[in-house]
Short mmCIF file of C-alpha atoms in Angstrom, two decimals:
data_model
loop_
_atom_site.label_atom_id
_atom_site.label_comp_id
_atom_site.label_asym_id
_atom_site.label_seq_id
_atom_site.Cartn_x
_atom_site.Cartn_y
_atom_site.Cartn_z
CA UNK A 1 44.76 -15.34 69.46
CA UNK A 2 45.58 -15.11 65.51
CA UNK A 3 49.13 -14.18 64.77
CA UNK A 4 50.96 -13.82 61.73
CA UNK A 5 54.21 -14.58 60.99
CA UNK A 6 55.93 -13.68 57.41
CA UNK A 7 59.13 -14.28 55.81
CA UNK A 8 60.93 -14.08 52.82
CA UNK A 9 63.87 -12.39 50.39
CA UNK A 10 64.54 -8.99 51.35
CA UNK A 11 66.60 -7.52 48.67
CA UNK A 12 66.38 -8.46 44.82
CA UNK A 13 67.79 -7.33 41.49
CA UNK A 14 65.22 -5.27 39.01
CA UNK A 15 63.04 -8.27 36.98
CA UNK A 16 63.83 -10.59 39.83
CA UNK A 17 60.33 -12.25 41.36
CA UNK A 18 59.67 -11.41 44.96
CA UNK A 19 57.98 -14.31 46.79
CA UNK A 20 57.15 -13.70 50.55
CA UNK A 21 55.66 -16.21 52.58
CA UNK A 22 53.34 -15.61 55.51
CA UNK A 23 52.10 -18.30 58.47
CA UNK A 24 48.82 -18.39 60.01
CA UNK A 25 48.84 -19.08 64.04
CA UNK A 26 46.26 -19.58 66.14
CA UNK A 27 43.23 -19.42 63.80
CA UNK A 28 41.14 -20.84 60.84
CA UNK A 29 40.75 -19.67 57.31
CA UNK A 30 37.67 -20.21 56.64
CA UNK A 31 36.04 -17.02 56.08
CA UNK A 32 38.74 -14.43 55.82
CA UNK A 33 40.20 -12.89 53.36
CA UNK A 34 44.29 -13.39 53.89
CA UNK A 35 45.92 -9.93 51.83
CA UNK A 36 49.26 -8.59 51.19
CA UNK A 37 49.66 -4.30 51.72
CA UNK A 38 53.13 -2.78 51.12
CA UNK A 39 54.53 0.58 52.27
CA UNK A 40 57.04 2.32 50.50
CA UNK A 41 59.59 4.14 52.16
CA UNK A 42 58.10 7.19 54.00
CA UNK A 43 55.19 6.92 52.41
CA UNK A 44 51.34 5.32 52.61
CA UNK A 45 49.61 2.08 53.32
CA UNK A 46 48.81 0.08 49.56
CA UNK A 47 46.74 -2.52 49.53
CA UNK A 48 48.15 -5.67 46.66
CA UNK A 49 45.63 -8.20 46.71
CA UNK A 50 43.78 -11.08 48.56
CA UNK A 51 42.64 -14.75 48.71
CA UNK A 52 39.98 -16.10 50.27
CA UNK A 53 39.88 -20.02 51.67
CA UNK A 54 37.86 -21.02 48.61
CA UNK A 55 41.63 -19.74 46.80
CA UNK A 56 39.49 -16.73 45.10
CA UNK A 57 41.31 -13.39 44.56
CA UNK A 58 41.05 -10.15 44.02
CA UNK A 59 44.54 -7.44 42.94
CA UNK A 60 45.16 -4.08 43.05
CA UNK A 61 44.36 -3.41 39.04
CA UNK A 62 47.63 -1.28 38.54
CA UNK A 63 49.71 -4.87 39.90
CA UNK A 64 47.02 -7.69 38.79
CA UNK A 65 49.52 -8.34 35.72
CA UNK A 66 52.62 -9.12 38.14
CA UNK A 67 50.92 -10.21 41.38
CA UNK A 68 49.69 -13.51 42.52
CA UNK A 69 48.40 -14.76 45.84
CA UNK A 70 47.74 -18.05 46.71
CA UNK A 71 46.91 -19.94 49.92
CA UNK A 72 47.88 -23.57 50.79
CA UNK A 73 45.42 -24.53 53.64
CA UNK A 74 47.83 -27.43 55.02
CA UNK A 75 50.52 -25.30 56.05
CA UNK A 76 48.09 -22.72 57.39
CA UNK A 77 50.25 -20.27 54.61
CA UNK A 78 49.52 -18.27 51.72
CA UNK A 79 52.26 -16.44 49.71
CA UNK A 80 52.53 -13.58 47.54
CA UNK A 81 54.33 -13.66 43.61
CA UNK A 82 55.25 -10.62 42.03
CA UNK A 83 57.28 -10.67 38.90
CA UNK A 84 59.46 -8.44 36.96
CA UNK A 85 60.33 -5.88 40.49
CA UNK A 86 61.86 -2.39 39.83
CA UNK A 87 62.65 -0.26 42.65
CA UNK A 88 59.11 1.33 42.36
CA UNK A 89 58.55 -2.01 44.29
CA UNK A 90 61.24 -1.04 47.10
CA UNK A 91 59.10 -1.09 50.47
CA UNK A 92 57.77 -2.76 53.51
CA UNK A 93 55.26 -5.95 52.88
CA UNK A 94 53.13 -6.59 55.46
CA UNK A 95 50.81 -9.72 55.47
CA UNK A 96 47.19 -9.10 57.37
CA UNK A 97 43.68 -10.97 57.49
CA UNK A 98 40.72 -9.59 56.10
CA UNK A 99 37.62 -9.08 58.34
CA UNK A 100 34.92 -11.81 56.86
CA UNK A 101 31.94 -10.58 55.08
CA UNK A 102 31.77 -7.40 52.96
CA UNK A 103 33.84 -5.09 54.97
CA UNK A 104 37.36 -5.50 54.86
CA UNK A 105 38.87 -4.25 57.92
CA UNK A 106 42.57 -5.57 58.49
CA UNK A 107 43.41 -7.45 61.60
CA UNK A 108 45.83 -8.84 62.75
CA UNK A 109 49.57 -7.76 60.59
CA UNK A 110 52.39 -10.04 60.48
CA UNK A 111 55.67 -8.32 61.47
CA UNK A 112 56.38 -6.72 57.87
CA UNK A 113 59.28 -7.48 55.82
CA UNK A 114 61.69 -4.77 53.83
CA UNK A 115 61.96 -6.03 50.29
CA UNK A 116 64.53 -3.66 48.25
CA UNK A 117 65.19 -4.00 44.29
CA UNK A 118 68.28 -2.32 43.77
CA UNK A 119 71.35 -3.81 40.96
CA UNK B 1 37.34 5.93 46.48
CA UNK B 2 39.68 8.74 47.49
CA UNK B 3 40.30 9.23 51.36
CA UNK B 4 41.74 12.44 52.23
CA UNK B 5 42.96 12.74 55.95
CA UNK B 6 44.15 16.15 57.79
CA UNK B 7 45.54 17.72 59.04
CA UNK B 8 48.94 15.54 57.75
CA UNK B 9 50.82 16.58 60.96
CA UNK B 10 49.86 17.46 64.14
CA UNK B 11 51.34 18.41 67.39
CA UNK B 12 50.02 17.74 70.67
CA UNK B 13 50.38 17.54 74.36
CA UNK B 14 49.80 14.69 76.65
CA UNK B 15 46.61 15.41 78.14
CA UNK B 16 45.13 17.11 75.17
CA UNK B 17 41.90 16.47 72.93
CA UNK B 18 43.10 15.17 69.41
CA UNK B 19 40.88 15.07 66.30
CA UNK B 20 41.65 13.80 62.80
CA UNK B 21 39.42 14.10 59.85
CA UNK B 22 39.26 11.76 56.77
CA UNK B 23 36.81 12.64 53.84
CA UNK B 24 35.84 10.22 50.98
CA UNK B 25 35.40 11.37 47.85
CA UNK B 26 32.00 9.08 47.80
CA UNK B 27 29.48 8.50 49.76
CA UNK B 28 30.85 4.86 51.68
CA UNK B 29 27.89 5.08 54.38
CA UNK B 30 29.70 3.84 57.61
CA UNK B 31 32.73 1.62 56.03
CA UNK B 32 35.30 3.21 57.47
CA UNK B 33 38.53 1.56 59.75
CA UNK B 34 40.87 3.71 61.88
CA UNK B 35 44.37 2.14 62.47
CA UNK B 36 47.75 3.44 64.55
CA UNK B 37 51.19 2.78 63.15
CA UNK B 38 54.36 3.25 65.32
CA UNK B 39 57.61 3.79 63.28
CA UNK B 40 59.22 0.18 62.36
CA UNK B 41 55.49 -1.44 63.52
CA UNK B 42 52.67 -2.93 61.60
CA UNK B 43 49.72 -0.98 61.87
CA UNK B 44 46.86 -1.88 64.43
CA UNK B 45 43.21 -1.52 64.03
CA UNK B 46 41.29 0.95 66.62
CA UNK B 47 38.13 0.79 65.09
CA UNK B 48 36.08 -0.19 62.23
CA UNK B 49 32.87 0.73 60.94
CA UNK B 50 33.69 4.03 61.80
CA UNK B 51 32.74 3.47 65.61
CA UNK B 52 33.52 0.05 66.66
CA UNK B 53 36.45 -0.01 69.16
CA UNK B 54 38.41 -2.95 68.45
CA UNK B 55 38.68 -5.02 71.38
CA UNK B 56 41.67 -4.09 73.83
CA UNK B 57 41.84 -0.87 72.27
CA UNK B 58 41.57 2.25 75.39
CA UNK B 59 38.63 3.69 75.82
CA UNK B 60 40.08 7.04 75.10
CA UNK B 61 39.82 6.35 71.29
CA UNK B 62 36.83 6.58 69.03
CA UNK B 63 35.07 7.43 66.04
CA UNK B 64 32.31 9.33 64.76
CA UNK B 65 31.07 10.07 61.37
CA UNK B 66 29.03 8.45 57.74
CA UNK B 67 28.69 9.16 54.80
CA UNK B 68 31.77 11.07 53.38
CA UNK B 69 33.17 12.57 56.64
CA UNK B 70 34.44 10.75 60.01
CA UNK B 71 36.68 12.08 62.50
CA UNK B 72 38.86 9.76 65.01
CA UNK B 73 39.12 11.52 68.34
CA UNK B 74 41.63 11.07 71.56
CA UNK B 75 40.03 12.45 74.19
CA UNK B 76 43.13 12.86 76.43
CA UNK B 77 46.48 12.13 74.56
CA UNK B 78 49.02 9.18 76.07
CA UNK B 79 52.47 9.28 75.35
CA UNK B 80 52.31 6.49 73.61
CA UNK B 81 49.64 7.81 71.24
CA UNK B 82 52.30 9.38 68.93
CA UNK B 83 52.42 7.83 65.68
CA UNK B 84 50.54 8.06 62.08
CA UNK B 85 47.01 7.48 61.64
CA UNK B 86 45.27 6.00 58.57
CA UNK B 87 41.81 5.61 57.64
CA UNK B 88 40.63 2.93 55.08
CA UNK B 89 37.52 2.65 53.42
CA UNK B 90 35.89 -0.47 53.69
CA UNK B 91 32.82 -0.46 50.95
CA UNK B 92 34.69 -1.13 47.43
CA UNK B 93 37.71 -3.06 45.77
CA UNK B 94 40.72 -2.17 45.80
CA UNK B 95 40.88 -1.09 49.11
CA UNK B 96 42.22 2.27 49.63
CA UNK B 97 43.98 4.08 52.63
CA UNK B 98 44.01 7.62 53.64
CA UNK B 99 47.56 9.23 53.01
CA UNK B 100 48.30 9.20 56.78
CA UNK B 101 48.17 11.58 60.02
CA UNK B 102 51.18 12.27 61.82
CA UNK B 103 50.62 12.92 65.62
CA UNK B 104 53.64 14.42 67.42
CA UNK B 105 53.65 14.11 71.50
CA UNK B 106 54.79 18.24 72.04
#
């Protein structure tokens, strides 16, 4: 059974990059899509970005300028960049694998991880 | 793609029939996923392709529609069925979410 497993820096000054790590268990890559989706506070599921095992991506258009996921095969990990936070960027990250094919369904989600920009 | 879902909140009792609705603002033929989401939990898929159970996901969930409207149903409401409920579109970058059901266990 898959399982993901995430970590990183959970609270970060406005411009600061936010880097979060997540680790694959339990399962190939090849042929999923591995994405990042954040939830602000009290609010909705947004979808960032993924990478595929050939390391192709696709963002969110409204982040592609500050976002970057890659994947590093050896570790079983991929990671998400963003650069230049602001508290817009306050919420809960949640690594999850992307059904293979056309249809991205999401499953399974690493534990999530609060990331808060605040000076 | 837009995905509206409602009713945003809803309050039920255990033992009760539960629908939610989510309409696309194009047609997306049968990409749709269903997912739960406790407070402080990751969400977890129920189904996908609008009718697909997910495997080890109860028997009392499961959904119906294409097109632009699709409905998740419970047919008798567990106590552990309280939550929010997204839908997601499947058919087009970037992928989009519904704004979220609310279920309250009366």
């Amino acid at each position: 059974q898959v399982q993901l497993q995430q970590w990183g820096a959970g609270l970060l000054k406005p411009s600061e990059t936010l880097t979060l790590t997540c680790v694959v268990y339990g399962g190939s890559f090849s042929g999923y899509y591995w994405s990042w989706i954040r939830q602000p506070p009290g609010r909705g599921l947004e979808w960032i970005g993924e990478v595929n095992h050939s390391g192709t991506t696709k963002y969110d258009p409204s982040l592609k300028s500050r976002v970057t996921i890659s994947l590093d095969m050896s570790k079983s990990q991929f990671s998400l960049n963003m650069t230049s936070v602001t508290a817009a960027d306050t919420a809960v990250y949640y690594c999850a694998r992307g059904a293979p094919g056309g249809r991205r369904w999401f499953d399974p989600w690493g534990q999530g991880t609060l990331v808060t920009v605040s000076s | 793609i837009q995905l509206t879902q409602s009713p945003a909140f809803l309050s039920a009792s255990v033992g009760d029939r539960v629908t939610i609705t989510c309409r696309a603002s194009q047609d997306i033929s049968n990409f749709l996923a269903w997912y739960h989401q406790k407070p402080g939990k990751a969400p977890n898929l129920l189904i996908y392709i609008a009718s697909t159970l997910q495997r080890g996901v109860p028997s009392r969930f499961s959904g119906s529609g294409s097109g632009t409207e699709f409905t998740l149903t419970i047919s008798s409401l567990q106590p552990e069925d309280f939550g929010t409920y997204y839908c997601q579109e499947l058919n087009d970058y970037p992928r989009s979410f519904g704004q979220g059901t609310k279920l309250e266990i009366k």
